[in-house]
Short mmCIF file of C-alpha atoms in Angstrom, two decimals:
data_model
loop_
_atom_site.label_atom_id
_atom_site.label_comp_id
_atom_site.label_asym_id
_atom_site.label_seq_id
_atom_site.Cartn_x
_atom_site.Cartn_y
_atom_site.Cartn_z
CA UNK A 1 -0.26 0.14 -0.04
CA UNK A 2 2.50 2.17 0.91
CA UNK A 3 4.06 1.75 -2.63
CA UNK A 4 1.33 3.09 -4.65
CA UNK A 5 0.96 5.97 -2.00
CA UNK A 6 4.44 6.95 -2.80
CA UNK A 7 3.74 6.93 -6.51
CA UNK A 8 0.73 9.15 -6.02
CA UNK A 9 2.96 11.53 -3.61
CA UNK A 10 5.59 11.67 -6.82
CA UNK A 11 2.22 11.90 -9.75
CA UNK A 12 0.75 15.10 -7.15
CA UNK A 13 4.52 16.84 -7.33
CA UNK A 14 5.19 16.18 -11.10
CA UNK A 15 1.66 17.79 -12.04
CA UNK A 16 2.89 20.14 -9.04
CA UNK A 17 5.88 20.83 -10.89
CA UNK A 18 4.06 21.21 -14.55
CA UNK A 19 1.02 23.57 -13.29
CA UNK A 20 3.76 25.82 -11.90
CA UNK A 21 6.01 26.29 -14.54
CA UNK A 22 2.53 26.54 -16.96
CA UNK A 23 1.79 29.23 -14.94
CA UNK A 24 4.32 31.05 -14.50
CA UNK A 25 5.49 31.30 -18.71
CA UNK A 26 1.95 31.95 -19.27
CA UNK A 27 2.33 29.19 -22.21
CA UNK A 28 -0.26 26.82 -23.11
CA UNK A 29 -0.43 22.86 -22.65
CA UNK A 30 -1.63 22.38 -26.71
CA UNK A 31 -1.37 18.44 -25.86
CA UNK A 32 -3.16 17.77 -23.07
CA UNK A 33 -3.44 13.46 -24.40
CA UNK A 34 0.61 13.47 -24.54
CA UNK A 35 0.65 15.27 -20.86
CA UNK A 36 -2.24 12.91 -19.11
CA UNK A 37 -0.14 10.16 -21.36
CA UNK A 38 3.59 10.69 -20.26
CA UNK A 39 2.38 11.49 -16.43
CA UNK A 40 0.91 7.97 -16.31
CA UNK A 41 3.49 6.72 -17.94
CA UNK A 42 5.95 8.27 -15.61
CA UNK A 43 3.71 6.67 -12.64
CA UNK A 44 4.52 3.18 -13.72
CA UNK A 45 8.30 3.49 -14.08
CA UNK A 46 9.17 4.62 -10.63
CA UNK A 47 6.70 2.32 -9.37
CA UNK A 48 8.70 -1.12 -11.21
CA UNK A 49 12.08 0.70 -11.70
CA UNK A 50 13.04 4.05 -10.36
CA UNK A 51 11.91 3.80 -6.61
CA UNK A 52 14.24 0.90 -6.03
CA UNK A 53 17.30 3.27 -6.22
CA UNK A 54 18.35 6.91 -4.19
CA UNK A 55 16.07 9.24 -3.77
CA UNK A 56 18.31 11.48 -5.67
CA UNK A 57 19.03 9.84 -8.62
CA UNK A 58 14.93 9.13 -8.41
CA UNK A 59 15.21 12.89 -8.46
CA UNK A 60 17.20 14.32 -11.29
CA UNK A 61 15.51 11.47 -13.14
CA UNK A 62 11.73 12.99 -12.36
CA UNK A 63 13.10 16.36 -12.24
CA UNK A 64 14.60 15.89 -16.18
CA UNK A 65 11.51 13.47 -17.04
CA UNK A 66 8.75 16.43 -16.31
CA UNK A 67 11.32 18.89 -18.60
CA UNK A 68 10.75 16.89 -21.29
CA UNK A 69 7.14 16.80 -20.90
CA UNK A 70 6.43 20.36 -20.59
CA UNK A 71 9.03 20.87 -23.83
CA UNK A 72 7.26 18.64 -25.81
CA UNK A 73 3.66 19.29 -24.89
CA UNK A 74 3.84 23.18 -24.84
CA UNK A 75 7.10 24.10 -27.42
CA UNK A 76 8.42 26.11 -24.83
CA UNK A 77 11.87 27.28 -25.63
CA UNK A 78 14.76 25.72 -23.44
CA UNK A 79 15.65 29.45 -21.90
CA UNK A 80 12.60 30.17 -20.49
CA UNK A 81 12.10 26.51 -19.44
CA UNK A 82 14.80 26.00 -17.79
CA UNK A 83 14.61 29.13 -16.09
CA UNK A 84 11.31 28.13 -14.48
CA UNK A 85 12.00 24.69 -13.90
CA UNK A 86 15.03 26.15 -11.49
CA UNK A 87 12.28 28.27 -9.80
CA UNK A 88 10.19 25.68 -8.82
CA UNK A 89 13.00 23.28 -8.04
CA UNK A 90 14.23 26.16 -5.77
CA UNK A 91 11.00 26.74 -4.00
CA UNK A 92 10.49 22.70 -3.54
CA UNK A 93 14.18 22.45 -2.05
CA UNK A 94 13.77 25.26 0.30
CA UNK A 95 9.78 24.04 2.10
CA UNK A 96 11.41 20.11 1.78
CA UNK A 97 14.67 21.43 3.53
CA UNK A 98 12.08 24.04 6.00
CA UNK A 99 9.78 20.79 6.63
CA UNK A 100 13.02 18.36 6.93
CA UNK A 101 14.30 20.82 9.69
CA UNK A 102 11.22 20.86 11.65
CA UNK A 103 10.56 17.79 11.80
CA UNK A 104 13.90 16.96 12.61
CA UNK A 105 13.44 19.76 15.66
CA UNK A 106 11.05 16.95 17.60
CA UNK A 107 12.12 13.50 18.06
CA UNK A 108 8.87 12.18 19.23
CA UNK A 109 7.64 12.60 15.26
CA UNK A 110 10.84 10.17 14.45
CA UNK A 111 8.77 7.59 14.49
CA UNK A 112 5.78 8.76 12.08
CA UNK A 113 8.98 9.57 9.54
CA UNK A 114 6.70 8.39 6.61
CA UNK A 115 3.88 9.91 6.80
CA UNK A 116 6.31 13.00 8.17
CA UNK A 117 7.83 12.92 4.37
CA UNK A 118 3.61 13.22 2.54
CA UNK A 119 3.26 15.57 4.81
CA UNK A 120 6.35 17.49 2.69
CA UNK A 121 5.35 16.63 -0.70
CA UNK A 122 1.97 17.68 0.03
CA UNK A 123 3.61 20.75 1.45
CA UNK A 124 5.58 21.47 -1.68
CA UNK A 125 2.86 21.17 -4.02
CA UNK A 126 0.86 23.37 -1.91
CA UNK A 127 3.97 25.37 -2.70
CA UNK A 128 3.91 24.97 -5.83
CA UNK A 129 0.48 25.34 -6.48
CA UNK A 130 0.45 28.90 -4.93
CA UNK A 131 2.89 29.87 -8.08
CA UNK A 132 -0.83 30.89 -10.14
CA UNK A 133 -0.90 33.72 -8.38
CA UNK A 134 -0.79 36.65 -9.52
CA UNK A 135 1.58 38.34 -7.77
CA UNK A 136 4.18 35.99 -7.32
CA UNK A 137 4.00 35.15 -10.65
CA UNK A 138 4.87 39.03 -10.93
CA UNK A 139 7.84 38.82 -9.26
CA UNK A 140 9.23 36.16 -10.58
CA UNK A 141 8.83 37.50 -14.03
CA UNK A 142 10.32 40.61 -13.34
CA UNK A 143 13.47 39.01 -11.90
CA UNK A 144 13.18 36.68 -15.25
CA UNK A 145 13.72 39.53 -17.08
CA UNK A 146 16.18 41.19 -15.44
CA UNK A 147 18.19 37.68 -15.83
CA UNK A 148 17.65 37.24 -19.39
CA UNK A 149 19.41 41.04 -19.86
CA UNK A 150 22.82 39.40 -18.29
CA UNK A 151 22.29 36.82 -20.71
CA UNK A 152 23.53 33.81 -19.11
CA UNK A 153 24.47 30.79 -20.50
CA UNK A 154 23.08 27.69 -20.19
CA UNK A 155 25.24 25.96 -18.39
CA UNK A 156 24.42 29.49 -15.54
CA UNK A 157 21.59 27.86 -14.76
CA UNK A 158 22.51 24.42 -14.62
CA UNK A 159 24.90 25.31 -11.99
CA UNK A 160 22.76 27.06 -10.10
CA UNK A 161 20.19 24.07 -10.08
CA UNK A 162 23.13 21.87 -9.21
CA UNK A 163 23.83 23.66 -6.34
CA UNK A 164 20.23 23.48 -4.79
CA UNK A 165 20.57 19.66 -5.44
CA UNK A 166 23.14 19.17 -3.71
CA UNK A 167 22.45 20.85 -1.08
CA UNK A 168 18.84 19.02 -0.45
CA UNK A 169 21.06 15.78 -1.02
CA UNK A 170 23.16 16.96 2.28
CA UNK A 171 20.33 17.32 3.70
CA UNK A 172 18.19 13.77 3.43
CA UNK A 173 21.97 12.35 4.65
CA UNK A 174 22.86 13.95 7.53
CA UNK A 175 18.35 14.54 8.39
CA UNK A 176 19.25 13.65 11.64
CA UNK A 177 21.71 16.48 12.54
CA UNK A 178 19.82 19.30 13.22
CA UNK A 179 22.46 22.24 13.05
CA UNK A 180 24.09 20.88 9.95
CA UNK A 181 20.33 21.28 8.64
CA UNK A 182 20.25 25.24 9.88
CA UNK A 183 23.81 25.23 7.67
CA UNK A 184 22.74 24.11 5.47
CA UNK A 185 19.30 26.21 6.13
CA UNK A 186 21.84 29.69 6.03
CA UNK A 187 23.70 28.70 3.41
CA UNK A 188 20.55 27.77 0.93
CA UNK A 189 19.10 31.58 1.77
CA UNK A 190 22.56 33.13 1.19
CA UNK A 191 22.66 31.83 -1.66
CA UNK A 192 19.50 32.89 -2.86
CA UNK A 193 19.87 35.83 -1.39
CA UNK A 194 23.67 36.89 -3.83
CA UNK A 195 22.52 35.60 -7.05
CA UNK A 196 19.34 37.85 -6.75
CA UNK A 197 21.24 41.00 -5.30
CA UNK A 198 24.22 39.66 -7.97
CA UNK A 199 21.07 39.58 -11.20
CA UNK A 200 20.09 43.01 -9.86
CA UNK A 201 23.58 44.86 -9.94
CA UNK A 202 24.70 43.04 -13.36
CA UNK A 203 20.77 45.15 -14.39
CA UNK A 204 22.09 48.12 -13.32
CA UNK A 205 25.45 47.89 -14.98
CA UNK A 206 23.71 46.75 -17.97
CA UNK A 207 20.88 49.99 -17.87
CA UNK A 208 23.81 52.80 -16.74
CA UNK A 209 25.51 51.65 -20.53
CA UNK A 210 22.78 52.13 -22.09
CA UNK A 211 22.32 55.60 -20.30
CA UNK A 212 25.85 56.29 -21.12
CA UNK A 213 25.35 54.91 -25.25
CA UNK A 214 21.88 56.59 -24.99
CA UNK A 215 23.38 60.30 -23.25
CA UNK A 216 26.14 59.94 -25.97
CA UNK A 217 23.70 60.20 -28.60
CA UNK A 218 21.89 62.78 -27.93
CA UNK A 219 24.89 64.58 -27.15
CA UNK A 220 26.23 64.00 -30.83
CA UNK A 221 22.97 64.93 -32.23
CA UNK A 222 22.58 68.41 -30.20
CA UNK A 223 26.68 69.22 -31.60
CA UNK A 224 25.32 68.72 -35.29
CA UNK A 225 22.19 70.02 -34.61
CA UNK A 226 24.33 73.28 -33.18
CA UNK A 227 26.39 73.01 -35.87
CA UNK A 228 24.00 72.79 -38.81
CA UNK A 229 22.68 76.44 -36.82
CA UNK A 230 26.07 78.39 -36.40
CA UNK A 231 26.26 77.33 -40.39
CA UNK A 232 22.77 78.53 -40.92
CA UNK A 233 23.63 81.91 -38.97
CA UNK A 234 26.62 82.64 -41.31
CA UNK A 235 25.00 81.76 -44.32
CA UNK A 236 22.28 84.31 -43.29
CA UNK A 237 24.26 86.75 -42.44
CA UNK A 238 26.02 86.64 -45.63
CA UNK A 239 23.06 86.99 -47.33
CA UNK A 240 21.98 89.67 -45.38
CA UNK A 241 25.39 91.50 -46.23
CA UNK A 242 24.06 90.75 -49.45
CA UNK A 243 21.41 92.68 -49.82
CA UNK A 244 22.83 96.11 -48.48
CA UNK A 245 24.60 96.34 -51.80
CA UNK A 246 21.31 96.99 -53.87
CA UNK A 247 19.28 98.60 -50.24
CA UNK A 248 19.22 102.27 -49.15
CA UNK A 249 20.72 103.67 -46.30
CA UNK A 250 17.71 103.10 -43.71
CA UNK A 251 17.51 99.81 -45.23
CA UNK A 252 21.46 99.04 -44.55
CA UNK A 253 21.51 100.67 -41.26
CA UNK A 254 17.99 98.23 -39.75
CA UNK A 255 20.46 94.65 -41.36
CA UNK A 256 23.48 96.05 -39.53
CA UNK A 257 21.25 95.90 -36.95
CA UNK A 258 20.26 92.56 -37.31
CA UNK A 259 23.05 91.38 -38.03
CA UNK A 260 24.44 92.98 -34.90
CA UNK A 261 22.12 91.17 -33.39
CA UNK A 262 22.79 87.15 -34.90
CA UNK A 263 25.96 87.39 -34.06
CA UNK A 264 25.90 88.13 -30.19
CA UNK A 265 23.67 84.92 -30.23
CA UNK A 266 25.12 81.67 -28.90
CA UNK A 267 29.06 82.93 -29.63
CA UNK A 268 31.00 79.21 -28.96
CA UNK A 269 34.68 78.87 -29.75
CA UNK A 270 34.97 77.84 -33.44
CA UNK A 271 36.42 74.09 -32.10
CA UNK A 272 33.59 73.50 -29.94
CA UNK A 273 33.40 69.63 -31.04
CA UNK A 274 36.86 69.45 -29.18
CA UNK A 275 34.93 69.34 -26.03
CA UNK A 276 35.20 66.16 -24.40
CA UNK A 277 31.36 64.48 -23.71
CA UNK A 278 30.13 64.49 -20.35
CA UNK A 279 31.35 67.67 -19.15
CA UNK A 280 30.83 69.54 -23.02
CA UNK A 281 27.19 70.73 -21.71
CA UNK A 282 28.61 72.70 -18.74
CA UNK A 283 30.95 74.66 -20.59
CA UNK A 284 28.69 75.19 -23.44
CA UNK A 285 26.56 77.22 -21.16
CA UNK A 286 29.12 79.07 -19.22
CA UNK A 287 30.09 80.23 -22.38
CA UNK A 288 26.71 81.19 -23.49
CA UNK A 289 26.15 82.31 -20.34
CA UNK A 290 29.24 84.87 -21.15
CA UNK A 291 27.48 86.02 -24.00
CA UNK A 292 30.80 88.47 -24.80
CA UNK A 293 31.50 88.33 -28.33
CA UNK A 294 35.29 89.54 -27.06
CA UNK A 295 36.05 86.84 -25.91
CA UNK A 296 38.58 84.49 -26.99
CA UNK A 297 38.85 80.27 -26.27
CA UNK A 298 41.08 77.72 -26.96
CA UNK A 299 40.43 74.46 -26.88
CA UNK A 300 42.68 71.25 -26.73
CA UNK A 301 41.45 67.85 -26.14
CA UNK A 302 44.12 64.50 -25.56
CA UNK A 303 41.24 62.39 -23.97
CA UNK A 304 41.05 59.25 -25.65
CA UNK A 305 38.20 58.01 -23.70
CA UNK A 306 34.78 58.55 -22.14
CA UNK A 307 34.14 60.87 -19.39
CA UNK A 308 31.30 58.75 -18.33
CA UNK A 309 32.63 55.78 -18.88
CA UNK A 310 35.71 56.14 -16.62
CA UNK A 311 34.71 57.85 -13.86
CA UNK A 312 32.49 56.53 -10.57
CA UNK A 313 29.17 59.02 -10.00
CA UNK A 314 30.71 59.82 -7.04
CA UNK A 315 33.71 61.26 -8.92
CA UNK A 316 32.13 63.01 -12.09
CA UNK A 317 29.59 64.67 -9.96
CA UNK A 318 32.49 66.07 -8.28
CA UNK A 319 34.18 67.02 -11.07
CA UNK A 320 31.24 68.81 -12.59
CA UNK A 321 31.68 70.75 -9.60
CA UNK A 322 35.04 71.66 -9.77
CA UNK A 323 34.56 72.50 -13.57
CA UNK A 324 31.66 74.85 -12.57
CA UNK A 325 33.06 76.55 -10.17
CA UNK A 326 36.69 76.70 -11.74
CA UNK A 327 35.64 77.84 -15.67
CA UNK A 328 33.19 80.65 -13.85
CA UNK A 329 36.24 82.30 -11.91
CA UNK A 330 38.49 81.83 -15.54
CA UNK A 331 35.50 83.31 -17.84
CA UNK A 332 34.95 86.24 -14.93
CA UNK A 333 38.70 86.85 -14.69
CA UNK A 334 38.88 86.87 -18.34
CA UNK A 335 36.21 89.04 -19.23
CA UNK A 336 37.58 91.67 -17.23
CA UNK A 337 41.29 91.94 -18.44
CA UNK A 338 42.37 93.10 -21.46
CA UNK A 339 43.18 89.96 -23.64
CA UNK A 340 40.13 88.06 -22.55
CA UNK A 341 41.86 85.03 -23.47
CA UNK A 342 41.07 81.16 -21.90
CA UNK A 343 42.77 78.09 -22.72
CA UNK A 344 41.25 75.10 -22.11
CA UNK A 345 43.42 71.45 -22.36
CA UNK A 346 42.24 67.88 -21.22
CA UNK A 347 44.48 64.78 -21.50
CA UNK A 348 44.99 62.13 -19.38
CA UNK A 349 47.54 59.10 -18.41
CA UNK A 350 46.47 55.46 -17.03
CA UNK A 351 45.05 56.27 -13.34
CA UNK A 352 43.49 60.72 -13.85
CA UNK A 353 42.28 62.41 -15.96
CA UNK A 354 43.79 66.03 -15.97
CA UNK A 355 41.95 69.02 -17.22
CA UNK A 356 44.12 72.30 -17.24
CA UNK A 357 41.92 75.74 -16.91
CA UNK A 358 44.17 78.69 -18.58
CA UNK A 359 43.24 82.70 -18.22
CA UNK A 360 44.15 86.15 -18.48
CA UNK A 361 43.25 88.19 -15.42
CA UNK A 362 43.93 91.53 -13.97
CA UNK A 363 44.96 93.04 -10.39
CA UNK A 364 46.67 90.56 -7.63
CA UNK A 365 45.67 87.50 -6.55
CA UNK A 366 47.55 85.75 -3.30
CA UNK A 367 47.83 81.82 -3.93
CA UNK A 368 48.58 81.43 -0.50
CA UNK A 369 45.06 82.23 0.28
CA UNK A 370 42.92 81.23 -2.75
CA UNK A 371 40.58 78.62 -2.05
CA UNK A 372 40.87 78.99 1.61
CA UNK A 373 37.29 80.49 3.36
CA UNK A 374 35.57 83.27 2.65
CA UNK A 375 39.04 84.09 0.62
CA UNK A 376 38.53 85.99 -2.95
CA UNK A 377 40.00 88.02 -5.94
CA UNK A 378 36.62 89.18 -6.82
CA UNK A 379 35.38 92.68 -6.12
CA UNK A 380 32.44 90.57 -5.18
CA UNK A 381 31.83 86.92 -4.27
CA UNK A 382 32.08 84.54 -1.00
CA UNK A 383 35.53 82.70 -2.11
CA UNK A 384 33.56 78.97 -0.74
CA UNK A 385 33.89 77.55 -4.45
CA UNK A 386 37.32 76.80 -4.34
CA UNK A 387 36.90 76.30 -0.86
CA UNK A 388 34.62 73.77 -1.67
CA UNK A 389 36.09 71.79 -4.34
CA UNK A 390 39.86 71.80 -2.42
CA UNK A 391 37.72 69.87 0.33
CA UNK A 392 36.56 67.53 -1.44
CA UNK A 393 38.97 63.89 -1.04
CA UNK A 394 38.22 62.72 -5.49
CA UNK A 395 39.14 65.64 -6.79
CA UNK A 396 42.55 67.51 -6.57
CA UNK A 397 42.76 71.23 -7.49
CA UNK A 398 46.35 73.54 -8.03
CA UNK A 399 47.04 76.81 -9.18
CA UNK A 400 49.33 78.90 -9.86
CA UNK A 401 50.32 82.03 -12.10
CA UNK A 402 53.01 81.74 -14.78
CA UNK A 403 53.86 84.73 -17.37
CA UNK A 404 50.90 86.74 -16.23
CA UNK A 405 48.39 83.73 -16.56
CA UNK A 406 46.17 82.30 -14.09
CA UNK A 407 46.17 78.09 -14.05
CA UNK A 408 43.84 75.71 -12.75
CA UNK A 409 44.74 72.62 -12.53
CA UNK A 410 42.24 69.95 -11.58
CA UNK A 411 42.82 66.26 -11.42
CA UNK A 412 40.37 63.52 -10.73
CA UNK A 413 41.32 59.28 -10.05
CA UNK A 414 39.90 56.93 -13.08
#
């Protein structure tokens, strides 16, 4: 009688696995007759052949056989099928380990070991039936989408399955050792948390890379748009100058006013395209805000890498703040000087990115006091900008004066 009850239990477990995979995947069973035949055939094979072998071997055969049945009856692709089978099997093993631990905690239950074996199987079946719950389905499929973004191989899925199979097997072989089973439960939960955390970290990395790619694409689009605008403005001013030769004095004065107005809009350095991606927006904004047609800006870019890709988010934010302050200071000092010159140079080595900002200036600057709290060389200012930068750990700022030019060198490690 007990043997037949074993067969009923294994059939119930197999049906629950098939139901769980079907519910999670939303695949329909295309041939229910084949499915019923497969389950009955397995019950017969289990009764006369499989149950005579070890629990580990019979379990592996059960998983393998169930996977084949689901594949034949649903035509699900192998990657999806492997994922759902691993999820279902991890749920089953976790419940099984917990049941074994609970039973083992009460020595009085050892005499009814067979009964609690069946109770444990029914609890596993019940847990698999919960996979039909819409909230559980949503969470598991959300995790699947994240896992598949990593483009993991079948081998990774199989390794995960093998780890949990070994944990379950070890528990069965050490069922009388309570401390050991507690350790296995801790390892099983830790591995699961680690894997899920790893997956989401990798997803964040992929998402950041996609964001960088999108930012670069948008950056390229707007640079080309600015370039087209400059060409349009150049041609428009040329056409207006042409019209002056065939108009009266009043119209020529009007055209001169229009040309002056157009020339004052979006005056960027000729080599503005050389500004590195990631900081070009900051520099464009600073130059555009200055709106001084007499300001002479030279740019030299020797960077080989995308700044966003070689700096952490914290370092990138610190760099943007440092460049914002130093370029603001350089523009303000240069505009007030006679020569009105700014030179920007960007280069790198194996470990660092170096930004050199050189500008002309008038007056005197106390280099020893520069960067101290509340010291400023401006008529109106608070001196907190450079003070804030110099107190950041991620960035290094050095200043000097050479040939009547003020030099800021911003260095940040990759």
